[in-house]
PDB file of C-alpha atoms and ligand atoms in Angstrom:
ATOM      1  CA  UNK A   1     155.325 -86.156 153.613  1.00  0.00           C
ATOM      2  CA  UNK A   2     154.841 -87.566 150.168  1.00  0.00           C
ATOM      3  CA  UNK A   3     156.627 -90.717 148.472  1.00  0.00           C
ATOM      4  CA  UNK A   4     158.640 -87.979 146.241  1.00  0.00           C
ATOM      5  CA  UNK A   5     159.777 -85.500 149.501  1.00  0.00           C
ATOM      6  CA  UNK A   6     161.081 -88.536 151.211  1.00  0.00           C
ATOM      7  CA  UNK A   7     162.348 -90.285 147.749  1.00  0.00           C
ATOM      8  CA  UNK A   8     164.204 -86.843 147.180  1.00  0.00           C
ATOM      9  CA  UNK A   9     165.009 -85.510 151.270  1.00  0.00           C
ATOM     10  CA  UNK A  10     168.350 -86.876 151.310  1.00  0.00           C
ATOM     11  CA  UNK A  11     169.235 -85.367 148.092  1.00  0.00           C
ATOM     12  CA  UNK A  12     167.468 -81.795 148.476  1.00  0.00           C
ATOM     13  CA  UNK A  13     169.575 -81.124 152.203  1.00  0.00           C
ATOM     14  CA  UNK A  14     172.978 -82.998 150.566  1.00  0.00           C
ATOM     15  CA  UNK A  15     174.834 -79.328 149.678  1.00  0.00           C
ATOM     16  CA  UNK A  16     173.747 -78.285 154.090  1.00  0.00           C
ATOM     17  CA  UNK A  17     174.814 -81.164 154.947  1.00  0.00           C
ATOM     18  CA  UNK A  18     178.310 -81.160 153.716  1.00  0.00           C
ATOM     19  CA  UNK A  19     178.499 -77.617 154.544  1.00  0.00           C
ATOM     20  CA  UNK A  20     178.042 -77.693 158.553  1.00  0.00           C
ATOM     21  CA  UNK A  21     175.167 -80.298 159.119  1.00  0.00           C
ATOM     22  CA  UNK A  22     177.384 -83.209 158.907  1.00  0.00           C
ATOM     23  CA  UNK A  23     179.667 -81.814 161.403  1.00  0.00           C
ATOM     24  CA  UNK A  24     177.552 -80.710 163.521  1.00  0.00           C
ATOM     25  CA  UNK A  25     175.437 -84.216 163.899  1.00  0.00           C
ATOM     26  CA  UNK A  26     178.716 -85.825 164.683  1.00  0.00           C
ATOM     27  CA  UNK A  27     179.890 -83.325 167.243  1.00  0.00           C
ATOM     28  CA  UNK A  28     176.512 -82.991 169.240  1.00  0.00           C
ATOM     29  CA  UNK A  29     175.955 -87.034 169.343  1.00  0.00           C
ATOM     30  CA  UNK A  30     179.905 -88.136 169.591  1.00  0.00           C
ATOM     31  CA  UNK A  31     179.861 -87.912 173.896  1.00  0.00           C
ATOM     32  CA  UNK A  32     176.422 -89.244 173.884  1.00  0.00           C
ATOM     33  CA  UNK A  33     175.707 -92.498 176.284  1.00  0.00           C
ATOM     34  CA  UNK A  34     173.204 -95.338 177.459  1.00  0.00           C
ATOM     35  CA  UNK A  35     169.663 -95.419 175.966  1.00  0.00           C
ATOM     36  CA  UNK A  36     168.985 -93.094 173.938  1.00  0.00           C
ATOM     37  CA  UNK A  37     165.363 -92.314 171.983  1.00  0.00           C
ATOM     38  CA  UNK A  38     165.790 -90.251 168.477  1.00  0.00           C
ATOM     39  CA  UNK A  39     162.634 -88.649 167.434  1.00  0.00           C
ATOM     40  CA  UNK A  40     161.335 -87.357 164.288  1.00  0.00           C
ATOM     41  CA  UNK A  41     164.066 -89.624 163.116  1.00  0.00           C
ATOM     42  CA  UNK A  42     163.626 -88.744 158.981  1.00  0.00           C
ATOM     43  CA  UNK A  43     165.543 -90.848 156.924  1.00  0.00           C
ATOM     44  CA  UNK A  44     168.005 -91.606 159.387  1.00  0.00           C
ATOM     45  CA  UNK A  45     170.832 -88.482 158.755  1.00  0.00           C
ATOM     46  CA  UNK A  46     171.975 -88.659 162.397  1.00  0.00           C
ATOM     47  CA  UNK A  47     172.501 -92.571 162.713  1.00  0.00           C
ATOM     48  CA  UNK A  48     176.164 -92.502 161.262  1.00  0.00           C
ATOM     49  CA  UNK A  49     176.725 -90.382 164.080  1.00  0.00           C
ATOM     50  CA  UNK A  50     176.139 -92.427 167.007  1.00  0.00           C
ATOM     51  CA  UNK A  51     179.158 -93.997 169.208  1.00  0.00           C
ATOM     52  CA  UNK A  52     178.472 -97.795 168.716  1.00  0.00           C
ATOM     53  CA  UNK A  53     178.959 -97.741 172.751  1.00  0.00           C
ATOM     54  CA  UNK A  54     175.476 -97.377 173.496  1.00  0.00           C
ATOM     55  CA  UNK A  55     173.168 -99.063 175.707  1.00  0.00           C
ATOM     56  CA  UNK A  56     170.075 -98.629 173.502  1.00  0.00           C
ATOM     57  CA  UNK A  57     168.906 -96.562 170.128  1.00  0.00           C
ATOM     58  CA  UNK A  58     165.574 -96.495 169.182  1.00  0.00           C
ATOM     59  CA  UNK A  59     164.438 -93.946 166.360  1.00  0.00           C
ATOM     60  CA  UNK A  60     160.964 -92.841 166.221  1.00  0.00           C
ATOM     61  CA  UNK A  61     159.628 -91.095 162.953  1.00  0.00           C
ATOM     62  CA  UNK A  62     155.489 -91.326 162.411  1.00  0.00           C
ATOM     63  CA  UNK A  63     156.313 -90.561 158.391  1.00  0.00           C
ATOM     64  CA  UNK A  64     155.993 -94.446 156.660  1.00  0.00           C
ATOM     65  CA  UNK A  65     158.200 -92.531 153.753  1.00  0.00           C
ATOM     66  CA  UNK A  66     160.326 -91.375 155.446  1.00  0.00           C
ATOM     67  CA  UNK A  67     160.275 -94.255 157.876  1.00  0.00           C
ATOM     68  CA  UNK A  68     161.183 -97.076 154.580  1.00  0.00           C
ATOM     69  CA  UNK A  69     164.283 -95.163 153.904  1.00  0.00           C
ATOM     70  CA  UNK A  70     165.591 -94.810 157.625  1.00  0.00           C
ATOM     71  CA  UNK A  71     165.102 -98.702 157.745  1.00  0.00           C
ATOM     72  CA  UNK A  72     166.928 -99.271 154.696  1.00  0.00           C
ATOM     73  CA  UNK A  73     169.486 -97.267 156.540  1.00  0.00           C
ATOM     74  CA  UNK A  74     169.626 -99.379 159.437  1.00  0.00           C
ATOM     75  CA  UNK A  75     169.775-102.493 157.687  1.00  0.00           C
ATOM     76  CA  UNK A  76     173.266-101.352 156.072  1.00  0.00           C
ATOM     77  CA  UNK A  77     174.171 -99.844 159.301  1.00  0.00           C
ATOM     78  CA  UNK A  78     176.659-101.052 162.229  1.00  0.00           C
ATOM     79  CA  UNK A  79     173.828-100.270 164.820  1.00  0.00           C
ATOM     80  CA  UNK A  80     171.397-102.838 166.388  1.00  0.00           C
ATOM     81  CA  UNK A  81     169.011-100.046 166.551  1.00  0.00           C
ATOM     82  CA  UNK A  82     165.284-100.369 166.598  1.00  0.00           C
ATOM     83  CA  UNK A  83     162.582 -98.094 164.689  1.00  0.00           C
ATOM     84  CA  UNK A  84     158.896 -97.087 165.823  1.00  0.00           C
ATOM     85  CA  UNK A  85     156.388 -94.693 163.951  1.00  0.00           C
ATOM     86  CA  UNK A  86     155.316 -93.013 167.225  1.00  0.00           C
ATOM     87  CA  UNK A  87     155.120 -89.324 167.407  1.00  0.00           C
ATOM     88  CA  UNK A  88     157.153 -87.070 169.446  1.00  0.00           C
ATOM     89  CA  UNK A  89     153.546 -85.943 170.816  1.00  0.00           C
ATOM     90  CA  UNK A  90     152.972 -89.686 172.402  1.00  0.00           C
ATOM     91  CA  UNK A  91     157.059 -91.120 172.600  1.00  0.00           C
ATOM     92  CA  UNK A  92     156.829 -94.860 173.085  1.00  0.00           C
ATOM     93  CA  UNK A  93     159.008 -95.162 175.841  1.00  0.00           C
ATOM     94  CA  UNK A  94     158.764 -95.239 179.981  1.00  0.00           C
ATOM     95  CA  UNK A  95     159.030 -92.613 182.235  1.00  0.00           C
ATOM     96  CA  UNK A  96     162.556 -91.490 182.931  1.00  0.00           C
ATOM     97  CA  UNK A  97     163.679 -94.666 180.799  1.00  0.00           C
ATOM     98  CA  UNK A  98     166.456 -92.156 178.570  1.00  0.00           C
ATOM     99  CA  UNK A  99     169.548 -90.846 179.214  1.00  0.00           C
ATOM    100  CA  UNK A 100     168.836 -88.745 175.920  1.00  0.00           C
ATOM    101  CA  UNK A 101     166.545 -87.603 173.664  1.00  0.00           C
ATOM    102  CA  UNK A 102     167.805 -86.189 170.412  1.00  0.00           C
ATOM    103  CA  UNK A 103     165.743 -84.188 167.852  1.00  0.00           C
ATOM    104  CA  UNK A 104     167.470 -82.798 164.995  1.00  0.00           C
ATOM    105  CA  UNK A 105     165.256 -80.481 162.777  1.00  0.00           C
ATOM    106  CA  UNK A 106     162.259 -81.484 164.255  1.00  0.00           C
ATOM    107  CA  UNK A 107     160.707 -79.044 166.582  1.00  0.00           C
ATOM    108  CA  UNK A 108     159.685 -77.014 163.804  1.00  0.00           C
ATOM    109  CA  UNK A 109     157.420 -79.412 162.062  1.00  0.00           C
ATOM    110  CA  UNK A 110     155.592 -80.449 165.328  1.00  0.00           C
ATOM    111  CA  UNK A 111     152.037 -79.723 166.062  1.00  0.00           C
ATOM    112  CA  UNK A 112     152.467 -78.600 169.530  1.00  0.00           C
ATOM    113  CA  UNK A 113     155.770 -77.886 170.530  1.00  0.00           C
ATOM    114  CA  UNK A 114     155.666 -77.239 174.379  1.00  0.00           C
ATOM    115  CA  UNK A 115     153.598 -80.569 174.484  1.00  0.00           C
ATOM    116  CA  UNK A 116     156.217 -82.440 172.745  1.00  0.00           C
ATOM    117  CA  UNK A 117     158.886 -80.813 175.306  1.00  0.00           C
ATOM    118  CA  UNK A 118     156.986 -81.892 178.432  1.00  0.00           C
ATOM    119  CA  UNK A 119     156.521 -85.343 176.757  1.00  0.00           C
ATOM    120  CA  UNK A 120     160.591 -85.158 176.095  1.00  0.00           C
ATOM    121  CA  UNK A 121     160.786 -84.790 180.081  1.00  0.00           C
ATOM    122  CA  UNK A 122     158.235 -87.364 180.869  1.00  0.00           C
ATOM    123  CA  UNK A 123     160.430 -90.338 179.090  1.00  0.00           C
ATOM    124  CA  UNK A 124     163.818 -88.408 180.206  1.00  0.00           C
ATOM    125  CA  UNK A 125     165.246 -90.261 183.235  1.00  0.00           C
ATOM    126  CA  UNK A 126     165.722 -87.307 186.389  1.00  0.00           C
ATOM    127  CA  UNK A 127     168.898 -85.287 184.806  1.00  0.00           C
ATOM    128  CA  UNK A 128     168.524 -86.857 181.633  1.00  0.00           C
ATOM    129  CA  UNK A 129     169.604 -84.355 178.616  1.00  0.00           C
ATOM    130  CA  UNK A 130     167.737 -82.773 175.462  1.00  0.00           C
ATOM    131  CA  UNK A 131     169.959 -82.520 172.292  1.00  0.00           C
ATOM    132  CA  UNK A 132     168.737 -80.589 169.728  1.00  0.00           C
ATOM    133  CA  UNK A 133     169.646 -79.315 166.088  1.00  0.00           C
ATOM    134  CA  UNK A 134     167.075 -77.041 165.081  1.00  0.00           C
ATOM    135  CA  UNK A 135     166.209 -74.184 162.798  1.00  0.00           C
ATOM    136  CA  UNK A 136     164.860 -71.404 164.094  1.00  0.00           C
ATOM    137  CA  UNK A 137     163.383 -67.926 164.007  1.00  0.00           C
ATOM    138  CA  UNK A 138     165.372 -65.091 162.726  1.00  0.00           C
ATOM    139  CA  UNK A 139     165.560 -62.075 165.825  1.00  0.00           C
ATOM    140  CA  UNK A 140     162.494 -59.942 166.119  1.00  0.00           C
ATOM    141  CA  UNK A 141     162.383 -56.883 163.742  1.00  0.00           C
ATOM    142  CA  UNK A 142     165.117 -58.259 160.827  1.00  0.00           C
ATOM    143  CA  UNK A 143     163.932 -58.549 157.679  1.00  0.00           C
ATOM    144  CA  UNK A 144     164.240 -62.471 157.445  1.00  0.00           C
ATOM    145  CA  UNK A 145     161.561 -62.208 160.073  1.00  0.00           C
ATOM    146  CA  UNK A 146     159.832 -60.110 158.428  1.00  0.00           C
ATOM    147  CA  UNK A 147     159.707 -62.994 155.519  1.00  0.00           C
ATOM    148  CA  UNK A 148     159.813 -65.868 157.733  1.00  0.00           C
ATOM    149  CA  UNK A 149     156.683 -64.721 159.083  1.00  0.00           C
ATOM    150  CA  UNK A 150     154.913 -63.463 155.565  1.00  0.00           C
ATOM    151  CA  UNK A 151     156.242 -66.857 154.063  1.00  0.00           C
ATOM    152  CA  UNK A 152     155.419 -69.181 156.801  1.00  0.00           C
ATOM    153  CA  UNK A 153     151.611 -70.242 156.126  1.00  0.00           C
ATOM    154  CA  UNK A 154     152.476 -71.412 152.681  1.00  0.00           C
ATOM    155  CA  UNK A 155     155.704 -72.897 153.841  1.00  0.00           C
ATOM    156  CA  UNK A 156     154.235 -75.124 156.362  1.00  0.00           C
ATOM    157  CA  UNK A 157     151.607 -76.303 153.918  1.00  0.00           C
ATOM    158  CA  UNK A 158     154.443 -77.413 150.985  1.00  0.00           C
ATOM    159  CA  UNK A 159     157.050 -78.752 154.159  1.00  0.00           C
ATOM    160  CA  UNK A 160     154.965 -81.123 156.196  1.00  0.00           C
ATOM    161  CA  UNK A 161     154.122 -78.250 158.854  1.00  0.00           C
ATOM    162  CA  UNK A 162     157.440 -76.890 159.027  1.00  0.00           C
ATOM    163  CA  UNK A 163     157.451 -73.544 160.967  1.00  0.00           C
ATOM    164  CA  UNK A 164     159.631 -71.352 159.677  1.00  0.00           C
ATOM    165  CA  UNK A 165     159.311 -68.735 162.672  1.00  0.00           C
ATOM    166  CA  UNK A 166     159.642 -71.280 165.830  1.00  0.00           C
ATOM    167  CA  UNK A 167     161.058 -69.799 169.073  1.00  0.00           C
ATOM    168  CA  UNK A 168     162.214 -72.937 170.406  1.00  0.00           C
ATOM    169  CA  UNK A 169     165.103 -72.002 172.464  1.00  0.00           C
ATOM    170  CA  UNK A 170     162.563 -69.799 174.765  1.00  0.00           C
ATOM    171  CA  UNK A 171     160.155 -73.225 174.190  1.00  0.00           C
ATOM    172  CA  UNK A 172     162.810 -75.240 175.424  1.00  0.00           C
ATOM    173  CA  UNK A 173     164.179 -72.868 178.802  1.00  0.00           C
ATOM    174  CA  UNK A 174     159.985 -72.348 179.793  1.00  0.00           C
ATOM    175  CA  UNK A 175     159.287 -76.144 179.856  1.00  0.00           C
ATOM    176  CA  UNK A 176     161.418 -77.434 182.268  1.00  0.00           C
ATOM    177  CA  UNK A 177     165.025 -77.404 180.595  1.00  0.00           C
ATOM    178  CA  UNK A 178     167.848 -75.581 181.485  1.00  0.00           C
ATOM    179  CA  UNK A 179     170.384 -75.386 178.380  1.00  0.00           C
ATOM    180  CA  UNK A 180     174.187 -76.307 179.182  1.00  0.00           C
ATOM    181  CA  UNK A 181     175.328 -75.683 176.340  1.00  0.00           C
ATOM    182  CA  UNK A 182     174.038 -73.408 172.695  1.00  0.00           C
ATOM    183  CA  UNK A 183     175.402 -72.865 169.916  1.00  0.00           C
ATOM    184  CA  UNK A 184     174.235 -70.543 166.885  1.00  0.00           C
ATOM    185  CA  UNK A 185     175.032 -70.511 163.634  1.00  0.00           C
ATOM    186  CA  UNK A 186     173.728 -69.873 159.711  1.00  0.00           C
ATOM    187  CA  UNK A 187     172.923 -73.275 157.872  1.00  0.00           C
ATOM    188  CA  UNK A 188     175.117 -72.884 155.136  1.00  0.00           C
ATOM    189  CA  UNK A 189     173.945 -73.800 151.862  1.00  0.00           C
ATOM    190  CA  UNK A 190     170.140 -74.125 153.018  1.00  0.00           C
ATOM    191  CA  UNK A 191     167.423 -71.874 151.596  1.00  0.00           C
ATOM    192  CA  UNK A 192     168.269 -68.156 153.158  1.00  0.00           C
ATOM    193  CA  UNK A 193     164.856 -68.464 155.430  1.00  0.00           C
ATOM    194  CA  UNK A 194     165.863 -71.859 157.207  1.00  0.00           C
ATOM    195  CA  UNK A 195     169.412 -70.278 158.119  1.00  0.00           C
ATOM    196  CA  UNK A 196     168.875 -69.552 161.754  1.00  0.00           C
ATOM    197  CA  UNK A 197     169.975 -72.146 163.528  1.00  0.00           C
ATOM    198  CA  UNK A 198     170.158 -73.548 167.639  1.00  0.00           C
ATOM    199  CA  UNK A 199     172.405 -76.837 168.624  1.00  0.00           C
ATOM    200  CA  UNK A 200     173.540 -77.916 171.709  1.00  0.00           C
ATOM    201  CA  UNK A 201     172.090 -79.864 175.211  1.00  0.00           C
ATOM    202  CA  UNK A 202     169.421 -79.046 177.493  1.00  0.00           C
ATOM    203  CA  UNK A 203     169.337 -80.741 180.724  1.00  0.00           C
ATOM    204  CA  UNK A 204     165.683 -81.773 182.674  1.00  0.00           C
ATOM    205  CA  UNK A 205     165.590 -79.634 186.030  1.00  0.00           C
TER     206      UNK A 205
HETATM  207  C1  LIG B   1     162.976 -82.047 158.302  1.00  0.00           C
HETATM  208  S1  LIG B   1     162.733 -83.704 158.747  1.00  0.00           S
HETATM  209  C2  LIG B   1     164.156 -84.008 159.776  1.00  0.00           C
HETATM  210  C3  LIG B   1     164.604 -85.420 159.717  1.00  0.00           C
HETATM  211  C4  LIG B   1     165.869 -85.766 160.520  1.00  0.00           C
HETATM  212  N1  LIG B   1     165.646 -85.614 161.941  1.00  0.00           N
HETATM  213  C5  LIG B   1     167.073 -84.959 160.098  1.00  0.00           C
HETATM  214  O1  LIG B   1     167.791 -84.441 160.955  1.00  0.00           O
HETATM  215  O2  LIG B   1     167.332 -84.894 158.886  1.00  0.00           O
HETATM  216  C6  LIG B   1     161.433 -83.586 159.937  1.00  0.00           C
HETATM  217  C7  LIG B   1     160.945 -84.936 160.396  1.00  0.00           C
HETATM  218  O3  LIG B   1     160.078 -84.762 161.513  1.00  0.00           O
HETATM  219  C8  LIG B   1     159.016 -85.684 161.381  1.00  0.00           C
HETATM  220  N2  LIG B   1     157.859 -85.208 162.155  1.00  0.00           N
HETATM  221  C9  LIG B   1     156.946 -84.287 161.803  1.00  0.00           C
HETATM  222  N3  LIG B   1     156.025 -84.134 162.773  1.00  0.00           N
HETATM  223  C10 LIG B   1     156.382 -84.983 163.765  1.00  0.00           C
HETATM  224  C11 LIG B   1     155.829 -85.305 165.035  1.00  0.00           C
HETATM  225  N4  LIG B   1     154.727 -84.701 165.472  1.00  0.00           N
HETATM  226  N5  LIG B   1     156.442 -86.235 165.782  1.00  0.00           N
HETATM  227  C12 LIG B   1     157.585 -86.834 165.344  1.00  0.00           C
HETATM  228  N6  LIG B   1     158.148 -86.579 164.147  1.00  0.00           N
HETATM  229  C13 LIG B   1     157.559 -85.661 163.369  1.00  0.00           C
HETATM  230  C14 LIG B   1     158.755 -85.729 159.888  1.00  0.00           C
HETATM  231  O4  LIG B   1     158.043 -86.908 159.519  1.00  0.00           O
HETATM  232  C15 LIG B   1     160.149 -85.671 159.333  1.00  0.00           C
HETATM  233  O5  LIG B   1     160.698 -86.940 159.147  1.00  0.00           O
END
């Protein structure tokens, strides 16, 4: 991403996020425990979020843009949290060290995404639980598919490889997940073509 995307991120998702986002960070991450690994952190939108009862927080985001305004974040924050630039393709963390790993509008800017799932199981301790926010795919045969999928090539180029047609529910139940809990809903406020959206918690099986 470029100096002015990052500069301006915040602002540009500000009318989503008071419209659902904000909610629905704080009611996916409110029950969430122990260590915990956030990646494709951004500029930090979920960290206000977090319970301060956790064991460990460490926020991952590869962007160096994106990456000086999430520490700026953390510096005013409550949360002894700690920041790396790894990417979700190569998470800096142990096998089975994390209780959870949380991506929130991520899995559609990844290169790979059933790499980045398998490496989400690696680092996930056994039982250890996915929680995801992401925009998705409109159904086969609407016509926002129909556009997703004519807009998409240009879209990725302006949005830092953001898909615009990514199946990741199926991505996420065919590499080793079982999902415990979905939820579906329009992004309010958000451009009509990033609408579709997934949240809820995957467990490893
Ligand atoms: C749309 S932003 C979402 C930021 C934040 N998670 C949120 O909920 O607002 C997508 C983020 O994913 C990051 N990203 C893109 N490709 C990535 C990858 N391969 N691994 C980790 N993060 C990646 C980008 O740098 C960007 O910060």
């Amino acid at each position: 991403m470029s100096y002015i995307s990052a500069f301006f991120y915040d602002r540009l998702l500000a009318p989503a996020e008071e419209a659902c986002l904000k909610k629905w960070r704080h009611d996916l991450l409110r029950d969430i425990s122990g260590d915990v690994f956030e990646i494709g952190a951004g500029t930090g939108s979920n960290l206000e979020f977090y319970p301060d009862t956790l064991r460990s927080l460490v926020l991952s985001e590869p962007d160096v843009h994106m990456r000086r305004q999430l520490e700026k974040k953390i510096t005013s924050s409550k949360y002894n949290a700690s920041v790396t630039s790894c990417t979700a393709e190569n998470i800096e963390a142990e096998d089975e060290s994390c209780d959870f790993v949380v991506t929130s509008l991520v899995c559609c800017s990844v290169g790979h995404l059933e790499s980045v799932l398998l490496e989400v199981r690696r680092v996930l301790k056994p039982r250890g639980k996915l929680v995801f926010l992401e925009h998705v795919a409109a159904p086969q045969g609407t016509k926002r598919r129909r556009w997703q999928n004519l807009i998409n090539p240009f879209w990725r180029k302006l949005a830092g490889n953001c898909h615009l047609n990514r199946e990741t529910e199926s991505a996420i139940l065919n590499n080793g997940f079982e999902i415990l809990e979905i939820k579906r809903e329009s992004m309010r406020k958000a451009m009509p073509l990033v609408r579709p959206t997934i949240r809820g918690t995957a467990i490893k099986c």
